[in-house]
Amino acid sequence: MTIPPALSLPTMPTAPAPTSTRFLAACGGAFLLLFLACLAVAEAPLESVMGLVQKIFYFHVPCAWLLMLSTFVCAGGSIAYLFRGSERGDRIALSAAELGVLFGMCVLVSGPLWAKAAWGVYWQWEARLTSSLLLWLMLVAYVLARRYGGPSARQLAAALALFAAVDIPLVYFSVRFFRSIHPQTTVVSTLGPGMRSAFWLSLLSFTVLWFVLMSLRLAVENAQARIVELEVLLDQAEEKKS
Amino acid sequence: MTMVALAYGFIWLAVFGYVFTVGRRLGRLNDELDDLRRRMDRVKT
């Protein structure tokens, strides 16, 4: 049986990219950096007012930064999908949205634990906390729409990602424009030398981890798309054969 | 101390949990690839 040129079978991918040695090395490097960040956080001096509980800050803020980065990337991919029909943009958006849900969850759990010790309550319905919760819920809605909404939900989810991106300035500037008990955005510049190095190392290691996780998730998404393409071609070839 | 341990523990657990779920998806993709390989062999012969 000769397969017609239009249905000639493409080369089979040997294995999805994430299993490669390079990826495993990147993953190991990211976790090593995180481990070093943990050591730096442990060595950082205690804050005079809050004491030990202030150390939540070193992981809480990088998670919040990654929530915003994920939302930006998700919105960028969604714009490429909505206005240029880019499938790759759509896959990037979905991968970033998942990471946004992950790091948003970390922010919304670590923040209230810190708040309980610092403010005496887990939650306050004030601008920073409420807008952050709203941002996270929009990303959750994006992921749920993509998972259970079928192919027609892709455009709806992309539009949702744009709304989520609009919420980012509100989250960031809310502590300036509204009365808020949340620390100001200028808090990093007030840190002592030992605290500052631990914070920047933590931020760097979380950002590296984000890039590693993003490349892993994106590679899975790309492999999935390639498999779907191959299945369609194989179905056509099998029909021709029979 | 409890709050700090809870916060750090949760973040580590969430990150490792996510890596684990992506790893499982990767495993499923490999199964699909094996299936495709078998189908491709059948079509070629």
PDB file of C-alpha atoms in Angstrom:
ATOM      1  CA  MET A   1       0.000   0.000   0.000  1.00  0.00           C
ATOM      2  CA  THR A   2       1.451   3.355  -1.078  1.00  0.00           C
ATOM      3  CA  ILE A   3       0.194   6.357   0.784  1.00  0.00           C
ATOM      4  CA  PRO A   4      -0.814   9.262  -1.511  1.00  0.00           C
ATOM      5  CA  PRO A   5       1.493  12.318  -1.270  1.00  0.00           C
ATOM      6  CA  ALA A   6      -1.228  14.453   0.347  1.00  0.00           C
ATOM      7  CA  LEU A   7      -1.523  11.902   3.126  1.00  0.00           C
ATOM      8  CA  SER A   8       2.140  11.013   3.479  1.00  0.00           C
ATOM      9  CA  LEU A   9       2.866  10.392   7.122  1.00  0.00           C
ATOM     10  CA  PRO A  10       5.103  12.888   8.873  1.00  0.00           C
ATOM     11  CA  THR A  11       8.022  11.755  10.984  1.00  0.00           C
ATOM     12  CA  MET A  12       7.032  10.390  14.333  1.00  0.00           C
ATOM     13  CA  PRO A  13       8.233  12.402  17.328  1.00  0.00           C
ATOM     14  CA  THR A  14      10.573  10.137  19.302  1.00  0.00           C
ATOM     15  CA  ALA A  15       9.545  11.428  22.730  1.00  0.00           C
ATOM     16  CA  PRO A  16       8.150  14.697  24.068  1.00  0.00           C
ATOM     17  CA  ALA A  17      10.906  17.242  24.663  1.00  0.00           C
ATOM     18  CA  PRO A  18      10.539  17.482  28.489  1.00  0.00           C
ATOM     19  CA  THR A  19      12.283  14.136  28.968  1.00  0.00           C
ATOM     20  CA  SER A  20      15.507  15.542  27.519  1.00  0.00           C
ATOM     21  CA  THR A  21      18.652  15.779  29.634  1.00  0.00           C
ATOM     22  CA  ARG A  22      18.784  19.539  29.079  1.00  0.00           C
ATOM     23  CA  PHE A  23      15.358  19.940  30.634  1.00  0.00           C
ATOM     24  CA  LEU A  24      16.238  17.754  33.628  1.00  0.00           C
ATOM     25  CA  ALA A  25      19.411  19.824  34.139  1.00  0.00           C
ATOM     26  CA  ALA A  26      17.372  23.057  34.036  1.00  0.00           C
ATOM     27  CA  CYS A  27      14.892  21.599  36.528  1.00  0.00           C
ATOM     28  CA  GLY A  28      17.733  20.543  38.841  1.00  0.00           C
ATOM     29  CA  GLY A  29      19.315  23.993  38.539  1.00  0.00           C
ATOM     30  CA  ALA A  30      16.050  25.725  39.420  1.00  0.00           C
ATOM     31  CA  PHE A  31      15.500  23.586  42.523  1.00  0.00           C
ATOM     32  CA  LEU A  32      19.145  24.075  43.561  1.00  0.00           C
ATOM     33  CA  LEU A  33      18.657  27.848  43.298  1.00  0.00           C
ATOM     34  CA  LEU A  34      15.489  27.551  45.392  1.00  0.00           C
ATOM     35  CA  PHE A  35      17.380  25.550  47.993  1.00  0.00           C
ATOM     36  CA  LEU A  36      20.069  28.273  48.115  1.00  0.00           C
ATOM     37  CA  ALA A  37      17.307  30.867  48.472  1.00  0.00           C
ATOM     38  CA  CYS A  38      15.913  28.896  51.438  1.00  0.00           C
ATOM     39  CA  LEU A  39      19.370  28.953  53.071  1.00  0.00           C
ATOM     40  CA  ALA A  40      19.638  32.716  52.454  1.00  0.00           C
ATOM     41  CA  VAL A  41      16.165  33.235  53.953  1.00  0.00           C
ATOM     42  CA  ALA A  42      17.123  31.179  57.008  1.00  0.00           C
ATOM     43  CA  GLU A  43      20.275  33.290  57.431  1.00  0.00           C
ATOM     44  CA  ALA A  44      18.480  36.631  56.898  1.00  0.00           C
ATOM     45  CA  PRO A  45      18.101  38.727  60.077  1.00  0.00           C
ATOM     46  CA  LEU A  46      14.762  38.777  61.903  1.00  0.00           C
ATOM     47  CA  GLU A  47      12.543  41.792  61.353  1.00  0.00           C
ATOM     48  CA  SER A  48      12.335  43.868  64.551  1.00  0.00           C
ATOM     49  CA  VAL A  49       8.517  44.160  64.821  1.00  0.00           C
ATOM     50  CA  MET A  50       7.091  40.969  63.286  1.00  0.00           C
ATOM     51  CA  GLY A  51       9.983  38.615  64.005  1.00  0.00           C
ATOM     52  CA  LEU A  52      10.062  35.189  62.355  1.00  0.00           C
ATOM     53  CA  VAL A  53       6.690  35.432  60.601  1.00  0.00           C
ATOM     54  CA  GLN A  54       8.066  38.209  58.347  1.00  0.00           C
ATOM     55  CA  LYS A  55      10.103  35.487  56.576  1.00  0.00           C
ATOM     56  CA  ILE A  56       6.917  34.511  54.706  1.00  0.00           C
ATOM     57  CA  PHE A  57       7.602  37.712  52.738  1.00  0.00           C
ATOM     58  CA  TYR A  58      10.569  36.082  50.916  1.00  0.00           C
ATOM     59  CA  PHE A  59       8.332  33.529  49.196  1.00  0.00           C
ATOM     60  CA  HIS A  60       5.055  35.475  49.221  1.00  0.00           C
ATOM     61  CA  VAL A  61       6.289  38.398  47.090  1.00  0.00           C
ATOM     62  CA  PRO A  62       8.021  36.249  44.395  1.00  0.00           C
ATOM     63  CA  CYS A  63       4.797  34.212  44.096  1.00  0.00           C
ATOM     64  CA  ALA A  64       2.820  37.452  43.659  1.00  0.00           C
ATOM     65  CA  TRP A  65       5.303  38.606  40.983  1.00  0.00           C
ATOM     66  CA  LEU A  66       4.896  35.288  39.156  1.00  0.00           C
ATOM     67  CA  LEU A  67       1.108  35.568  39.362  1.00  0.00           C
ATOM     68  CA  MET A  68       1.387  38.907  37.540  1.00  0.00           C
ATOM     69  CA  LEU A  69       4.001  37.634  35.052  1.00  0.00           C
ATOM     70  CA  SER A  70       1.835  34.598  34.248  1.00  0.00           C
ATOM     71  CA  THR A  71      -1.186  36.831  33.675  1.00  0.00           C
ATOM     72  CA  PHE A  72       0.789  39.127  31.354  1.00  0.00           C
ATOM     73  CA  VAL A  73       2.117  36.194  29.332  1.00  0.00           C
ATOM     74  CA  CYS A  74      -1.359  34.625  29.251  1.00  0.00           C
ATOM     75  CA  ALA A  75      -2.816  37.915  27.970  1.00  0.00           C
ATOM     76  CA  GLY A  76      -0.024  38.276  25.380  1.00  0.00           C
ATOM     77  CA  GLY A  77      -0.632  34.762  24.068  1.00  0.00           C
ATOM     78  CA  SER A  78      -4.372  35.391  24.049  1.00  0.00           C
ATOM     79  CA  ILE A  79      -3.931  38.592  22.023  1.00  0.00           C
ATOM     80  CA  ALA A  80      -1.826  36.664  19.488  1.00  0.00           C
ATOM     81  CA  TYR A  81      -4.534  33.993  19.316  1.00  0.00           C
ATOM     82  CA  LEU A  82      -7.490  36.393  19.128  1.00  0.00           C
ATOM     83  CA  PHE A  83      -6.072  38.829  16.574  1.00  0.00           C
ATOM     84  CA  ARG A  84      -3.647  36.689  14.551  1.00  0.00           C
ATOM     85  CA  GLY A  85      -5.117  33.222  15.062  1.00  0.00           C
ATOM     86  CA  SER A  86      -1.796  32.024  16.514  1.00  0.00           C
ATOM     87  CA  GLU A  87      -2.128  28.463  17.833  1.00  0.00           C
ATOM     88  CA  ARG A  88       1.248  28.780  19.520  1.00  0.00           C
ATOM     89  CA  GLY A  89       0.033  31.930  21.288  1.00  0.00           C
ATOM     90  CA  ASP A  90      -2.973  29.988  22.520  1.00  0.00           C
ATOM     91  CA  ARG A  91      -0.784  27.196  23.874  1.00  0.00           C
ATOM     92  CA  ILE A  92       1.489  29.732  25.612  1.00  0.00           C
ATOM     93  CA  ALA A  93      -1.594  31.402  27.130  1.00  0.00           C
ATOM     94  CA  LEU A  94      -2.940  28.133  28.517  1.00  0.00           C
ATOM     95  CA  SER A  95       0.429  27.138  29.986  1.00  0.00           C
ATOM     96  CA  ALA A  96       0.881  30.562  31.597  1.00  0.00           C
ATOM     97  CA  ALA A  97      -2.672  30.545  32.988  1.00  0.00           C
ATOM     98  CA  GLU A  98      -2.010  27.251  34.756  1.00  0.00           C
ATOM     99  CA  LEU A  99       1.144  28.656  36.308  1.00  0.00           C
ATOM    100  CA  GLY A 100      -0.814  31.757  37.302  1.00  0.00           C
ATOM    101  CA  VAL A 101      -3.314  29.562  39.124  1.00  0.00           C
ATOM    102  CA  LEU A 102      -0.463  27.715  40.854  1.00  0.00           C
ATOM    103  CA  PHE A 103       1.413  30.798  42.054  1.00  0.00           C
ATOM    104  CA  GLY A 104      -1.801  32.711  42.773  1.00  0.00           C
ATOM    105  CA  MET A 105      -2.828  29.884  45.082  1.00  0.00           C
ATOM    106  CA  CYS A 106       0.551  30.172  46.842  1.00  0.00           C
ATOM    107  CA  VAL A 107       0.019  33.952  47.289  1.00  0.00           C
ATOM    108  CA  LEU A 108      -3.525  33.525  48.588  1.00  0.00           C
ATOM    109  CA  VAL A 109      -2.468  30.900  51.125  1.00  0.00           C
ATOM    110  CA  SER A 110       0.835  32.385  52.329  1.00  0.00           C
ATOM    111  CA  GLY A 111      -0.621  35.925  52.571  1.00  0.00           C
ATOM    112  CA  PRO A 112      -3.460  35.093  54.988  1.00  0.00           C
ATOM    113  CA  LEU A 113      -1.079  33.006  57.140  1.00  0.00           C
ATOM    114  CA  TRP A 114       1.178  36.056  57.430  1.00  0.00           C
ATOM    115  CA  ALA A 115      -1.855  38.308  57.978  1.00  0.00           C
ATOM    116  CA  LYS A 116      -3.111  36.152  60.859  1.00  0.00           C
ATOM    117  CA  ALA A 117       0.172  36.676  62.693  1.00  0.00           C
ATOM    118  CA  ALA A 118       0.601  40.354  61.722  1.00  0.00           C
ATOM    119  CA  TRP A 119      -2.984  41.706  61.699  1.00  0.00           C
ATOM    120  CA  GLY A 120      -4.739  39.126  63.867  1.00  0.00           C
ATOM    121  CA  VAL A 121      -7.121  38.069  61.070  1.00  0.00           C
ATOM    122  CA  TYR A 122      -6.662  35.816  58.046  1.00  0.00           C
ATOM    123  CA  TRP A 123      -8.534  38.054  55.599  1.00  0.00           C
ATOM    124  CA  GLN A 124      -9.608  41.653  55.135  1.00  0.00           C
ATOM    125  CA  TRP A 125     -11.850  42.720  52.265  1.00  0.00           C
ATOM    126  CA  GLU A 126      -9.500  45.526  51.280  1.00  0.00           C
ATOM    127  CA  ALA A 127      -8.359  46.558  47.791  1.00  0.00           C
ATOM    128  CA  ARG A 128      -5.080  44.600  47.440  1.00  0.00           C
ATOM    129  CA  LEU A 129      -6.410  41.306  48.767  1.00  0.00           C
ATOM    130  CA  THR A 130      -9.740  41.519  46.960  1.00  0.00           C
ATOM    131  CA  SER A 131      -8.216  42.470  43.577  1.00  0.00           C
ATOM    132  CA  SER A 132      -5.640  39.657  43.936  1.00  0.00           C
ATOM    133  CA  LEU A 133      -8.416  37.156  44.670  1.00  0.00           C
ATOM    134  CA  LEU A 134     -10.342  38.460  41.659  1.00  0.00           C
ATOM    135  CA  LEU A 135      -7.266  38.052  39.428  1.00  0.00           C
ATOM    136  CA  TRP A 136      -6.764  34.482  40.617  1.00  0.00           C
ATOM    137  CA  LEU A 137     -10.450  33.634  40.105  1.00  0.00           C
ATOM    138  CA  MET A 138     -10.263  34.935  36.519  1.00  0.00           C
ATOM    139  CA  LEU A 139      -7.291  32.660  35.832  1.00  0.00           C
ATOM    140  CA  VAL A 140      -9.143  29.718  37.422  1.00  0.00           C
ATOM    141  CA  ALA A 141     -12.126  30.532  35.172  1.00  0.00           C
ATOM    142  CA  TYR A 142      -9.757  30.605  32.163  1.00  0.00           C
ATOM    143  CA  VAL A 143      -8.340  27.156  32.965  1.00  0.00           C
ATOM    144  CA  LEU A 144     -11.791  25.670  33.695  1.00  0.00           C
ATOM    145  CA  ALA A 145     -13.190  27.095  30.451  1.00  0.00           C
ATOM    146  CA  ARG A 146     -10.278  25.588  28.513  1.00  0.00           C
ATOM    147  CA  ARG A 147     -10.606  22.221  30.215  1.00  0.00           C
ATOM    148  CA  TYR A 148     -14.377  21.747  30.124  1.00  0.00           C
ATOM    149  CA  GLY A 149     -15.647  24.317  27.603  1.00  0.00           C
ATOM    150  CA  GLY A 150     -14.677  22.507  24.412  1.00  0.00           C
ATOM    151  CA  PRO A 151     -13.099  24.141  21.341  1.00  0.00           C
ATOM    152  CA  SER A 152     -15.614  27.012  21.275  1.00  0.00           C
ATOM    153  CA  ALA A 153     -14.452  28.190  24.714  1.00  0.00           C
ATOM    154  CA  ARG A 154     -10.981  29.122  23.473  1.00  0.00           C
ATOM    155  CA  GLN A 155     -11.988  32.612  22.324  1.00  0.00           C
ATOM    156  CA  LEU A 156     -14.068  33.212  25.420  1.00  0.00           C
ATOM    157  CA  ALA A 157     -11.124  32.189  27.610  1.00  0.00           C
ATOM    158  CA  ALA A 158      -8.778  34.447  25.614  1.00  0.00           C
ATOM    159  CA  ALA A 159     -11.101  37.400  26.206  1.00  0.00           C
ATOM    160  CA  LEU A 160     -11.151  36.527  29.902  1.00  0.00           C
ATOM    161  CA  ALA A 161      -7.339  36.647  29.938  1.00  0.00           C
ATOM    162  CA  LEU A 162      -7.481  40.243  28.658  1.00  0.00           C
ATOM    163  CA  PHE A 163      -9.786  41.197  31.541  1.00  0.00           C
ATOM    164  CA  ALA A 164      -7.374  39.505  33.939  1.00  0.00           C
ATOM    165  CA  ALA A 165      -4.498  41.610  32.525  1.00  0.00           C
ATOM    166  CA  VAL A 166      -6.517  44.781  33.132  1.00  0.00           C
ATOM    167  CA  ASP A 167      -6.752  43.759  36.800  1.00  0.00           C
ATOM    168  CA  ILE A 168      -2.939  43.709  37.231  1.00  0.00           C
ATOM    169  CA  PRO A 169      -2.435  47.520  37.543  1.00  0.00           C
ATOM    170  CA  LEU A 170      -5.350  47.542  39.983  1.00  0.00           C
ATOM    171  CA  VAL A 171      -3.626  44.879  42.109  1.00  0.00           C
ATOM    172  CA  TYR A 172      -0.253  46.649  41.995  1.00  0.00           C
ATOM    173  CA  PHE A 173      -1.400  50.227  42.618  1.00  0.00           C
ATOM    174  CA  SER A 174      -4.284  49.414  44.954  1.00  0.00           C
ATOM    175  CA  VAL A 175      -2.112  50.013  48.041  1.00  0.00           C
ATOM    176  CA  ARG A 176      -1.335  53.536  46.778  1.00  0.00           C
ATOM    177  CA  PHE A 177      -4.791  54.600  45.661  1.00  0.00           C
ATOM    178  CA  PHE A 178      -6.970  53.016  48.348  1.00  0.00           C
ATOM    179  CA  ARG A 179      -6.750  52.932  52.103  1.00  0.00           C
ATOM    180  CA  SER A 180      -4.997  49.636  52.735  1.00  0.00           C
ATOM    181  CA  ILE A 181      -3.423  47.786  55.634  1.00  0.00           C
ATOM    182  CA  HIS A 182      -1.288  45.804  53.188  1.00  0.00           C
ATOM    183  CA  PRO A 183       2.428  46.842  53.044  1.00  0.00           C
ATOM    184  CA  GLN A 184       3.274  49.408  50.355  1.00  0.00           C
ATOM    185  CA  THR A 185       5.070  48.590  47.075  1.00  0.00           C
ATOM    186  CA  THR A 186       8.118  50.499  48.358  1.00  0.00           C
ATOM    187  CA  VAL A 187       8.740  47.981  51.166  1.00  0.00           C
ATOM    188  CA  VAL A 188      11.624  46.256  49.293  1.00  0.00           C
ATOM    189  CA  SER A 189      13.746  49.432  49.296  1.00  0.00           C
ATOM    190  CA  THR A 190      13.417  49.643  53.092  1.00  0.00           C
ATOM    191  CA  LEU A 191      14.890  46.173  53.700  1.00  0.00           C
ATOM    192  CA  GLY A 192      18.253  45.812  55.449  1.00  0.00           C
ATOM    193  CA  PRO A 193      21.282  44.445  53.492  1.00  0.00           C
ATOM    194  CA  GLY A 194      20.917  40.804  54.709  1.00  0.00           C
ATOM    195  CA  MET A 195      17.207  40.821  54.015  1.00  0.00           C
ATOM    196  CA  ARG A 196      17.598  42.424  50.605  1.00  0.00           C
ATOM    197  CA  SER A 197      20.038  39.811  49.242  1.00  0.00           C
ATOM    198  CA  ALA A 198      17.804  36.975  50.486  1.00  0.00           C
ATOM    199  CA  PHE A 199      14.802  38.614  48.820  1.00  0.00           C
ATOM    200  CA  TRP A 200      16.500  39.117  45.431  1.00  0.00           C
ATOM    201  CA  LEU A 201      17.923  35.578  45.450  1.00  0.00           C
ATOM    202  CA  SER A 202      14.466  34.233  46.228  1.00  0.00           C
ATOM    203  CA  LEU A 203      12.913  36.340  43.468  1.00  0.00           C
ATOM    204  CA  LEU A 204      15.558  35.170  40.977  1.00  0.00           C
ATOM    205  CA  SER A 205      15.160  31.482  41.869  1.00  0.00           C
ATOM    206  CA  PHE A 206      11.355  31.638  41.640  1.00  0.00           C
ATOM    207  CA  THR A 207      11.628  33.380  38.254  1.00  0.00           C
ATOM    208  CA  VAL A 208      14.013  30.688  36.964  1.00  0.00           C
ATOM    209  CA  LEU A 209      11.619  28.034  38.294  1.00  0.00           C
ATOM    210  CA  TRP A 210       8.765  29.756  36.427  1.00  0.00           C
ATOM    211  CA  PHE A 211      10.693  29.621  33.139  1.00  0.00           C
ATOM    212  CA  VAL A 212      11.524  25.942  33.671  1.00  0.00           C
ATOM    213  CA  LEU A 213       7.917  25.042  34.529  1.00  0.00           C
ATOM    214  CA  MET A 214       6.674  27.129  31.612  1.00  0.00           C
ATOM    215  CA  SER A 215       8.961  25.352  29.140  1.00  0.00           C
ATOM    216  CA  LEU A 216       7.903  21.966  30.564  1.00  0.00           C
ATOM    217  CA  ARG A 217       4.194  22.775  30.343  1.00  0.00           C
ATOM    218  CA  LEU A 218       4.554  24.316  26.893  1.00  0.00           C
ATOM    219  CA  ALA A 219       6.475  21.300  25.594  1.00  0.00           C
ATOM    220  CA  VAL A 220       3.661  19.037  26.814  1.00  0.00           C
ATOM    221  CA  GLU A 221       1.098  21.266  25.092  1.00  0.00           C
ATOM    222  CA  ASN A 222       3.136  21.320  21.852  1.00  0.00           C
ATOM    223  CA  ALA A 223       3.516  17.522  21.914  1.00  0.00           C
ATOM    224  CA  GLN A 224      -0.237  17.156  22.509  1.00  0.00           C
ATOM    225  CA  ALA A 225      -1.005  19.367  19.490  1.00  0.00           C
ATOM    226  CA  ARG A 226       1.440  17.358  17.348  1.00  0.00           C
ATOM    227  CA  ILE A 227      -0.198  14.085  18.430  1.00  0.00           C
ATOM    228  CA  VAL A 228      -3.646  15.400  17.481  1.00  0.00           C
ATOM    229  CA  GLU A 229      -2.289  16.394  14.035  1.00  0.00           C
ATOM    230  CA  LEU A 230      -0.749  12.948  13.574  1.00  0.00           C
ATOM    231  CA  GLU A 231      -3.982  11.220  14.632  1.00  0.00           C
ATOM    232  CA  VAL A 232      -5.932  13.127  11.976  1.00  0.00           C
ATOM    233  CA  LEU A 233      -3.381  12.177   9.296  1.00  0.00           C
ATOM    234  CA  LEU A 234      -3.401   8.553  10.417  1.00  0.00           C
ATOM    235  CA  ASP A 235      -7.215   8.428  10.388  1.00  0.00           C
ATOM    236  CA  GLN A 236      -7.171   9.710   6.807  1.00  0.00           C
ATOM    237  CA  ALA A 237      -4.472   7.226   5.804  1.00  0.00           C
ATOM    238  CA  GLU A 238      -6.361   4.322   7.415  1.00  0.00           C
ATOM    239  CA  GLU A 239      -9.572   5.337   5.632  1.00  0.00           C
ATOM    240  CA  LYS A 240      -7.749   5.400   2.295  1.00  0.00           C
ATOM    241  CA  LYS A 241      -6.211   2.026   2.993  1.00  0.00           C
ATOM    242  CA  SER A 242      -9.529   0.390   3.859  1.00  0.00           C
TER     243      SER A 242
ATOM    244  CA  MET B   1       6.885  29.444  63.629  1.00  0.00           C
ATOM    245  CA  THR B   2       3.779  27.418  62.727  1.00  0.00           C
ATOM    246  CA  MET B   3       2.582  30.013  60.220  1.00  0.00           C
ATOM    247  CA  VAL B   4       6.006  30.192  58.524  1.00  0.00           C
ATOM    248  CA  ALA B   5       6.230  26.380  58.307  1.00  0.00           C
ATOM    249  CA  LEU B   6       2.679  26.179  56.947  1.00  0.00           C
ATOM    250  CA  ALA B   7       3.308  28.868  54.320  1.00  0.00           C
ATOM    251  CA  TYR B   8       6.623  27.418  53.116  1.00  0.00           C
ATOM    252  CA  GLY B   9       5.304  23.856  53.299  1.00  0.00           C
ATOM    253  CA  PHE B  10       2.255  24.737  51.226  1.00  0.00           C
ATOM    254  CA  ILE B  11       4.305  26.479  48.527  1.00  0.00           C
ATOM    255  CA  TRP B  12       6.741  23.552  48.200  1.00  0.00           C
ATOM    256  CA  LEU B  13       3.870  21.061  48.165  1.00  0.00           C
ATOM    257  CA  ALA B  14       1.999  23.037  45.499  1.00  0.00           C
ATOM    258  CA  VAL B  15       5.073  23.323  43.243  1.00  0.00           C
ATOM    259  CA  PHE B  16       5.993  19.636  43.585  1.00  0.00           C
ATOM    260  CA  GLY B  17       2.338  18.662  43.139  1.00  0.00           C
ATOM    261  CA  TYR B  18       2.214  20.650  39.911  1.00  0.00           C
ATOM    262  CA  VAL B  19       5.430  19.067  38.613  1.00  0.00           C
ATOM    263  CA  PHE B  20       3.927  15.654  39.476  1.00  0.00           C
ATOM    264  CA  THR B  21       0.689  16.328  37.558  1.00  0.00           C
ATOM    265  CA  VAL B  22       2.618  17.581  34.514  1.00  0.00           C
ATOM    266  CA  GLY B  23       4.768  14.445  34.754  1.00  0.00           C
ATOM    267  CA  ARG B  24       1.615  12.292  34.706  1.00  0.00           C
ATOM    268  CA  ARG B  25       0.374  14.152  31.620  1.00  0.00           C
ATOM    269  CA  LEU B  26       3.743  13.461  30.045  1.00  0.00           C
ATOM    270  CA  GLY B  27       3.316   9.765  30.822  1.00  0.00           C
ATOM    271  CA  ARG B  28      -0.082   9.772  29.100  1.00  0.00           C
ATOM    272  CA  LEU B  29       1.461  11.513  26.080  1.00  0.00           C
ATOM    273  CA  ASN B  30       4.099   8.797  25.849  1.00  0.00           C
ATOM    274  CA  ASP B  31       1.330   6.139  25.882  1.00  0.00           C
ATOM    275  CA  GLU B  32      -0.465   8.008  23.080  1.00  0.00           C
ATOM    276  CA  LEU B  33       2.790   8.180  21.138  1.00  0.00           C
ATOM    277  CA  ASP B  34       3.266   4.393  21.489  1.00  0.00           C
ATOM    278  CA  ASP B  35      -0.284   3.864  20.247  1.00  0.00           C
ATOM    279  CA  LEU B  36       0.353   6.166  17.281  1.00  0.00           C
ATOM    280  CA  ARG B  37       3.582   4.327  16.472  1.00  0.00           C
ATOM    281  CA  ARG B  38       1.720   1.000  16.348  1.00  0.00           C
ATOM    282  CA  ARG B  39      -0.994   2.493  14.120  1.00  0.00           C
ATOM    283  CA  MET B  40       1.627   4.020  11.840  1.00  0.00           C
ATOM    284  CA  ASP B  41       3.387   0.672  11.485  1.00  0.00           C
ATOM    285  CA  ARG B  42       0.084  -0.969  10.552  1.00  0.00           C
ATOM    286  CA  VAL B  43      -0.641   1.691   7.899  1.00  0.00           C
ATOM    287  CA  LYS B  44       2.875   1.443   6.433  1.00  0.00           C
ATOM    288  CA  THR B  45       2.700  -2.315   6.032  1.00  0.00           C
TER     289      THR B  45
END
